[in-house]
Coordinates of N, CA, C and O in Angstrom, one line a residue:
M157 N -24.9 24.3 45.6 CA -24.1 23.1 45.8 C -23.1 23.0 44.6 O -23.4 22.4 43.6
S158 N -22.0 23.6 44.7 CA -21.1 23.5 43.6 C -20.0 22.6 44.0 O -19.5 22.5 45.1
E159 N -19.6 21.8 43.0 CA -18.5 20.9 43.2 C -17.2 21.6 43.2 O -16.9 22.5 42.4
A160 N -16.2 21.1 44.0 CA -14.9 21.7 44.0 C -14.1 21.2 42.8 O -14.0 20.0 42.5
Q161 N -13.7 22.1 42.0 CA -13.0 21.8 40.8 C -11.5 21.7 41.1 O -11.0 22.5 41.8
P162 N -10.8 20.7 40.5 CA -9.4 20.6 40.7 C -8.6 21.8 40.1 O -9.1 22.4 39.1
P163 N -7.5 22.1 40.6 CA -6.7 23.3 40.0 C -6.4 22.9 38.6 O -6.2 21.8 38.3
P164 N -6.2 23.9 37.8 CA -5.9 23.6 36.3 C -4.5 23.0 36.2 O -3.6 23.3 37.0
R165 N -4.4 22.1 35.3 CA -3.1 21.5 35.1 C -2.1 22.4 34.4 O -2.5 23.1 33.4
P166 N -0.9 22.4 34.9 CA 0.1 23.3 34.2 C 0.6 22.6 32.9 O 0.4 21.4 32.7
D167 N 1.1 23.4 32.0 CA 1.6 22.9 30.7 C 2.8 22.0 31.0 O 3.7 22.4 31.8
Y168 N 2.9 20.9 30.3 CA 4.0 20.0 30.5 C 5.1 20.4 29.5 O 4.9 20.6 28.3
R169 N 6.3 20.6 30.1 CA 7.5 20.9 29.3 C 8.6 20.0 29.7 O 8.9 20.0 30.9
P170 N 9.2 19.3 28.8 CA 10.3 18.4 29.3 C 11.4 19.3 29.9 O 11.7 20.4 29.4
G171 N 12.0 18.8 31.0 CA 13.0 19.6 31.7 C 12.4 20.8 32.5 O 13.1 21.8 32.7
S172 N 11.2 20.6 32.9 CA 10.5 21.7 33.5 C 11.1 21.9 34.9 O 11.6 21.0 35.6
A173 N 11.0 23.2 35.4 CA 11.5 23.5 36.7 C 10.6 22.9 37.8 O 11.0 22.7 38.9
D174 N 9.3 22.7 37.4 CA 8.4 22.1 38.3 C 8.6 20.6 38.5 O 8.4 19.9 37.5
A175 N 9.0 20.2 39.6 CA 9.4 18.8 39.8 C 8.3 17.8 39.6 O 8.5 16.7 39.1
R176 N 7.0 18.2 39.8 CA 6.0 17.2 39.7 C 5.7 16.9 38.2 O 5.1 15.9 37.8
L177 N 6.2 17.8 37.3 CA 6.0 17.5 35.9 C 7.1 16.6 35.3 O 7.0 16.1 34.2
N178 N 8.2 16.4 36.1 CA 9.3 15.6 35.6 C 9.2 14.2 36.3 O 10.2 13.5 36.3
R179 N 8.1 13.8 36.8 CA 8.0 12.5 37.4 C 8.1 11.4 36.4 O 7.8 11.6 35.2
P180 N 8.4 10.2 36.8 CA 8.4 9.1 35.8 C 7.0 8.8 35.3 O 6.0 9.2 35.9
V181 N 7.0 8.2 34.1 CA 5.7 7.9 33.5 C 4.8 7.1 34.4 O 3.6 7.4 34.5
R182 N 5.3 6.1 35.2 CA 4.4 5.3 36.0 C 3.8 6.1 37.1 O 2.7 5.7 37.6
E183 N 4.4 7.2 37.5 CA 3.8 8.0 38.6 C 2.8 9.0 37.9 O 1.8 9.4 38.5
R184 N 3.1 9.5 36.7 CA 2.2 10.4 36.1 C 0.9 9.8 35.6 O -0.2 10.3 35.6
Y185 N 1.1 8.5 35.1 CA -0.1 7.7 34.6 C -0.2 6.4 35.3 O 0.3 5.4 34.8
P186 N -0.8 6.4 36.5 CA -0.8 5.1 37.3 C -1.7 4.1 36.6 O -1.6 2.9 36.9
Q187 N -2.6 4.5 35.7 CA -3.5 3.5 35.1 C -2.7 2.6 34.1 O -3.2 1.5 33.7
I188 N -1.5 3.0 33.7 CA -0.7 2.2 32.8 C 0.2 1.3 33.6 O 1.1 1.8 34.3
R189 N -0.1 0.0 33.5 CA 0.7 -0.9 34.3 C 1.7 -1.6 33.5 O 1.6 -1.6 32.3
P190 N 2.8 -2.2 34.1 CA 3.8 -2.9 33.3 C 3.2 -4.0 32.4 O 3.8 -4.4 31.4
T191 N 2.1 -4.5 32.8 CA 1.5 -5.6 32.1 C 0.5 -5.1 31.1 O -0.2 -5.9 30.4
S192 N 0.3 -3.8 30.9 CA -0.7 -3.3 29.9 C -0.2 -3.8 28.6 O 0.9 -3.7 28.2
G193 N -1.2 -4.3 27.8 CA -0.9 -4.7 26.5 C -0.9 -6.2 26.4 O -2.0 -6.8 26.6
Y194 N 0.2 -6.9 26.2 CA 0.2 -8.3 26.0 C -0.2 -9.1 27.2 O -0.8 -10.2 27.1
G195 N 0.1 -8.6 28.4 CA -0.3 -9.4 29.6 C -1.6 -8.9 30.3 O -2.0 -9.4 31.3
D196 N -2.2 -7.9 29.8 CA -3.4 -7.4 30.3 C -4.6 -8.3 30.1 O -4.9 -8.7 29.0
P197 N -5.2 -8.7 31.2 CA -6.3 -9.7 31.0 C -7.5 -9.1 30.2 O -8.4 -9.8 29.7
R198 N -7.6 -7.8 30.1 CA -8.7 -7.2 29.4 C -8.5 -7.4 27.9 O -9.4 -7.2 27.1
V199 N -7.3 -7.6 27.5 CA -7.0 -7.8 26.0 C -7.3 -9.2 25.7 O -6.6 -10.1 26.1
R200 N -8.3 -9.4 24.8 CA -8.6 -10.8 24.5 C -8.1 -11.1 23.1 O -7.8 -12.3 22.8
H201 N -8.1 -10.2 22.2 CA -7.7 -10.5 20.8 C -6.5 -9.5 20.5 O -6.7 -8.3 20.5
T202 N -5.4 -10.1 20.2 CA -4.2 -9.2 19.9 C -3.9 -8.9 18.5 O -3.1 -8.2 18.1
G203 N -4.7 -9.6 17.6 CA -4.4 -9.4 16.2 C -5.7 -9.3 15.4 O -6.8 -9.3 15.9
P204 N -5.5 -9.3 14.0 CA -6.7 -9.2 13.2 C -7.5 -10.4 13.1 O -8.6 -10.4 12.7
G205 N -7.0 -11.6 13.6 CA -7.8 -12.8 13.6 C -7.2 -13.9 12.9 O -6.2 -13.8 12.2
P206 N -7.8 -15.1 13.0 CA -7.2 -16.3 12.4 C -7.2 -16.1 10.8 O -8.2 -15.7 10.3
G207 N -6.2 -16.6 10.2 CA -6.1 -16.5 8.7 C -5.7 -15.2 8.2 O -5.6 -15.1 6.9
A208 N -5.4 -14.2 9.0 CA -5.1 -12.9 8.4 C -3.7 -13.0 7.8 O -2.8 -13.6 8.4
G209 N -3.5 -12.4 6.7 CA -2.2 -12.4 6.0 C -2.0 -13.6 5.1 O -1.1 -13.7 4.4
T210 N -3.0 -14.5 5.1 CA -2.9 -15.6 4.1 C -3.8 -15.4 3.0 O -4.8 -14.7 3.1
E211 N -3.5 -16.0 1.9 CA -4.4 -15.8 0.7 C -5.7 -16.6 0.9 O -5.7 -17.8 1.2
Q212 N -6.8 -15.9 0.7 CA -8.1 -16.5 0.8 C -8.5 -17.2 -0.5 O -9.3 -18.1 -0.4
E213 N -8.1 -16.7 -1.6 CA -8.5 -17.3 -2.9 C -7.2 -17.5 -3.7 O -6.9 -16.7 -4.6
P214 N -6.5 -18.6 -3.5 CA -5.2 -18.8 -4.2 C -5.4 -18.9 -5.7 O -4.5 -18.5 -6.5
E215 N -6.5 -19.5 -6.2 CA -6.7 -19.7 -7.6 C -6.8 -18.3 -8.3 O -6.2 -18.0 -9.3
R216 N -7.5 -17.4 -7.7 CA -7.7 -16.1 -8.3 C -6.4 -15.3 -8.2 O -6.0 -14.6 -9.2
S217 N -5.7 -15.5 -7.1 CA -4.4 -14.8 -7.0 C -3.4 -15.2 -8.1 O -2.7 -14.4 -8.7
S218 N -3.3 -16.5 -8.3 CA -2.4 -17.0 -9.3 C -2.8 -16.6 -10.7 O -2.0 -16.3 -11.5
K219 N -4.1 -16.5 -10.9 CA -4.6 -16.1 -12.2 C -4.2 -14.6 -12.5 O -3.8 -14.2 -13.5
L220 N -4.4 -13.8 -11.4 CA -4.1 -12.4 -11.6 C -2.6 -12.2 -11.7 O -2.2 -11.3 -12.5
N221 N -1.8 -12.9 -11.0 CA -0.4 -12.8 -11.1 C 0.1 -13.2 -12.5 O 1.0 -12.6 -13.1
A222 N -0.5 -14.2 -13.1 CA -0.1 -14.7 -14.5 C -0.5 -13.6 -15.5 O 0.3 -13.3 -16.4
R223 N -1.7 -13.0 -15.3 CA -2.1 -12.0 -16.2 C -1.3 -10.7 -16.1 O -0.9 -10.1 -17.1
L224 N -0.9 -10.4 -14.9 CA 0.0 -9.3 -14.7 C 1.4 -9.5 -15.3 O 1.9 -8.6 -15.9
A225 N 1.9 -10.7 -15.2 CA 3.2 -11.0 -15.8 C 3.1 -10.9 -17.3 O 4.0 -10.4 -18.0
L226 N 2.0 -11.4 -17.9 CA 1.8 -11.3 -19.3 C 1.7 -9.8 -19.8 O 2.4 -9.4 -20.8
A227 N 1.0 -9.1 -19.0 CA 0.8 -7.7 -19.4 C 2.1 -6.9 -19.3 O 2.5 -6.1 -20.1
L228 N 2.9 -7.2 -18.2 CA 4.2 -6.5 -18.1 C 5.2 -6.9 -19.2 O 5.9 -6.1 -19.7
T229 N 5.1 -8.2 -19.6 CA 6.0 -8.6 -20.7 C 5.6 -7.9 -22.0 O 6.4 -7.5 -22.8
V230 N 4.3 -7.8 -22.2 CA 3.8 -7.0 -23.4 C 4.2 -5.6 -23.4 O 4.7 -5.0 -24.4
V231 N 4.1 -5.0 -22.2 CA 4.5 -3.5 -22.1 C 6.0 -3.4 -22.3 O 6.4 -2.4 -23.0
I232 N 6.8 -4.3 -21.8 CA 8.3 -4.2 -22.1 C 8.5 -4.4 -23.6 O 9.4 -3.7 -24.1
G233 N 7.8 -5.3 -24.2 CA 8.0 -5.5 -25.6 C 7.5 -4.2 -26.4 O 8.2 -3.9 -27.4
Q234 N 6.5 -3.6 -25.9 CA 6.1 -2.4 -26.6 C 7.1 -1.3 -26.5 O 7.3 -0.5 -27.5
L235 N 7.7 -1.1 -25.3 CA 8.8 -0.1 -25.2 C 9.9 -0.4 -26.1 O 10.5 0.5 -26.7
W236 N 10.3 -1.7 -26.2 CA 11.4 -2.0 -27.1 C 11.0 -1.7 -28.5 O 11.8 -1.2 -29.3
A237 N 9.8 -2.2 -28.9 CA 9.4 -1.9 -30.3 C 9.2 -0.5 -30.6 O 9.5 0.0 -31.7
L238 N 8.8 0.3 -29.7 CA 8.7 1.8 -29.9 C 10.1 2.4 -30.2 O 10.3 3.2 -31.1
T239 N 11.1 1.9 -29.4 CA 12.5 2.4 -29.6 C 13.0 2.0 -31.0 O 13.5 2.9 -31.8
V240 N 12.8 0.8 -31.4 CA 13.2 0.3 -32.7 C 12.5 1.0 -33.8 O 13.1 1.5 -34.8
T241 N 11.2 1.2 -33.7 CA 10.3 1.9 -34.7 C 10.7 3.3 -34.9 O 10.9 3.8 -36.0
V242 N 11.0 4.0 -33.8 CA 11.4 5.4 -33.9 C 12.7 5.5 -34.5 O 13.0 6.4 -35.4
N243 N 13.7 4.6 -34.2 CA 15.0 4.7 -34.8 C 14.9 4.4 -36.3 O 15.6 5.1 -37.1
E244 N 14.1 3.4 -36.7 CA 13.9 3.1 -38.1 C 13.3 4.3 -38.9 O 13.7 4.6 -40.0
W245 N 12.3 4.9 -38.3 CA 11.6 6.1 -38.9 C 12.6 7.2 -39.1 O 12.6 7.9 -40.1
M246 N 13.5 7.5 -38.1 CA 14.4 8.6 -38.2 C 15.5 8.3 -39.2 O 16.1 9.2 -39.8
E247 N 15.8 7.0 -39.4 CA 16.8 6.7 -40.4 C 16.2 6.6 -41.8 O 17.0 6.5 -42.8
G248 N 14.9 6.8 -41.9 CA 14.3 6.8 -43.2 C 13.8 5.5 -43.7 O 13.3 5.4 -44.8
N249 N 13.8 4.5 -42.9 CA 13.3 3.2 -43.3 C 11.8 3.1 -42.9 O 11.5 2.5 -41.9
T250 N 11.0 3.7 -43.7 CA 9.6 3.8 -43.4 C 8.9 2.5 -43.4 O 7.9 2.3 -42.7
A251 N 9.3 1.6 -44.3 CA 8.6 0.3 -44.4 C 8.8 -0.5 -43.1 O 7.8 -1.0 -42.5
T252 N 10.0 -0.5 -42.6 CA 10.2 -1.2 -41.3 C 9.5 -0.5 -40.2 O 9.0 -1.1 -39.3
A253 N 9.4 0.8 -40.2 CA 8.7 1.6 -39.2 C 7.3 1.3 -39.2 O 6.6 1.2 -38.1
W254 N 6.7 1.1 -40.3 CA 5.2 0.8 -40.4 C 5.0 -0.6 -39.8 O 4.0 -0.9 -39.2
W255 N 5.9 -1.6 -40.1 CA 5.8 -2.9 -39.5 C 5.8 -2.8 -37.9 O 5.1 -3.5 -37.2
G256 N 6.7 -1.9 -37.5 CA 6.9 -1.7 -36.0 C 5.6 -1.1 -35.4 O 5.2 -1.5 -34.3
A257 N 5.0 -0.2 -36.2 CA 3.8 0.4 -35.7 C 2.6 -0.6 -35.6 O 1.8 -0.6 -34.7
G258 N 2.6 -1.5 -36.6 CA 1.6 -2.6 -36.6 C 1.8 -3.5 -35.4 O 0.8 -3.9 -34.8
F259 N 3.1 -3.8 -35.1 CA 3.4 -4.6 -33.9 C 2.9 -3.9 -32.6 O 2.3 -4.5 -31.7
L260 N 3.1 -2.6 -32.6 CA 2.6 -1.8 -31.4 C 1.1 -1.9 -31.2 O 0.6 -2.0 -30.1
I261 N 0.4 -1.8 -32.3 CA -1.0 -1.8 -32.3 C -1.5 -3.2 -31.9 O -2.4 -3.3 -31.0
L262 N -0.9 -4.3 -32.4 CA -1.3 -5.6 -32.0 C -1.0 -5.9 -30.5 O -1.7 -6.5 -29.8
S263 N 0.1 -5.3 -30.0 CA 0.5 -5.5 -28.6 C -0.5 -4.8 -27.7 O -0.9 -5.3 -26.7
F264 N -1.0 -3.6 -28.2 CA -2.0 -2.9 -27.4 C -3.3 -3.7 -27.4 O -3.9 -3.8 -26.3
L265 N -3.7 -4.2 -28.5 CA -4.9 -5.1 -28.6 C -4.8 -6.3 -27.7 O -5.7 -6.7 -27.1
A266 N -3.5 -6.9 -27.6 CA -3.3 -8.0 -26.7 C -3.6 -7.6 -25.3 O -4.2 -8.4 -24.5
V267 N -3.1 -6.5 -24.8 CA -3.3 -6.0 -23.5 C -4.8 -5.8 -23.2 O -5.3 -6.1 -22.2
I268 N -5.5 -5.2 -24.2 CA -6.9 -5.0 -24.0 C -7.6 -6.3 -23.9 O -8.5 -6.5 -23.1
G269 N -7.2 -7.3 -24.7 CA -7.8 -8.7 -24.6 C -7.6 -9.3 -23.3 O -8.5 -9.9 -22.7
L270 N -6.4 -9.1 -22.7 CA -6.1 -9.6 -21.3 C -7.0 -8.9 -20.3 O -7.5 -9.5 -19.4
W271 N -7.3 -7.6 -20.5 CA -8.1 -6.9 -19.6 C -9.6 -7.3 -19.7 O -10.3 -7.4 -18.7
L272 N -10.0 -7.6 -20.9 CA -11.4 -8.0 -21.1 C -11.6 -9.5 -20.8 O -12.8 -10.0 -20.8
L273 N -10.6 -10.3 -20.5 CA -10.7 -11.7 -20.3 C -11.7 -12.1 -19.2 O -12.5 -12.9 -19.3
D274 N -11.6 -11.3 -18.1 CA -12.4 -11.7 -16.9 C -12.9 -10.4 -16.3 O -12.3 -9.8 -15.4
P275 N -14.1 -9.9 -16.7 CA -14.6 -8.6 -16.2 C -14.9 -8.6 -14.7 O -14.8 -7.5 -14.1
K276 N -15.1 -9.7 -14.0 CA -15.4 -9.7 -12.6 C -14.2 -9.4 -11.7 O -14.3 -9.1 -10.5
D277 N -13.0 -9.4 -12.3 CA -11.8 -9.2 -11.5 C -11.4 -7.7 -11.5 O -10.3 -7.4 -11.0
R278 N -12.2 -6.9 -12.0 CA -11.9 -5.4 -11.9 C -12.5 -4.8 -10.8 O -13.5 -5.1 -10.2

């Protein structure tokens, strides 16, 4: 008792000479209806759910944004100080360059302090 197997499907090529391969999508795939998707009664949930895309912890978010703004300000200051320090060093003003190096070290420690402020946010 062997079941009759359907003939093998030919390869689909756009613009095929075989007319049955150039049928409209609705004829090739009858299970796809015009209402599939938004109007399909089988679709009960169309998105990720209520509250998606809104901030769940606004206090934490504002705290992290403030720390990020402070850290970026310090990094920009470090880049500026590095430029000034290297220029002073190249001009031979070593005393000013050492002050600049001290500022860079303090700025780095400030960023480390911001990072250590709240360990649970990492």
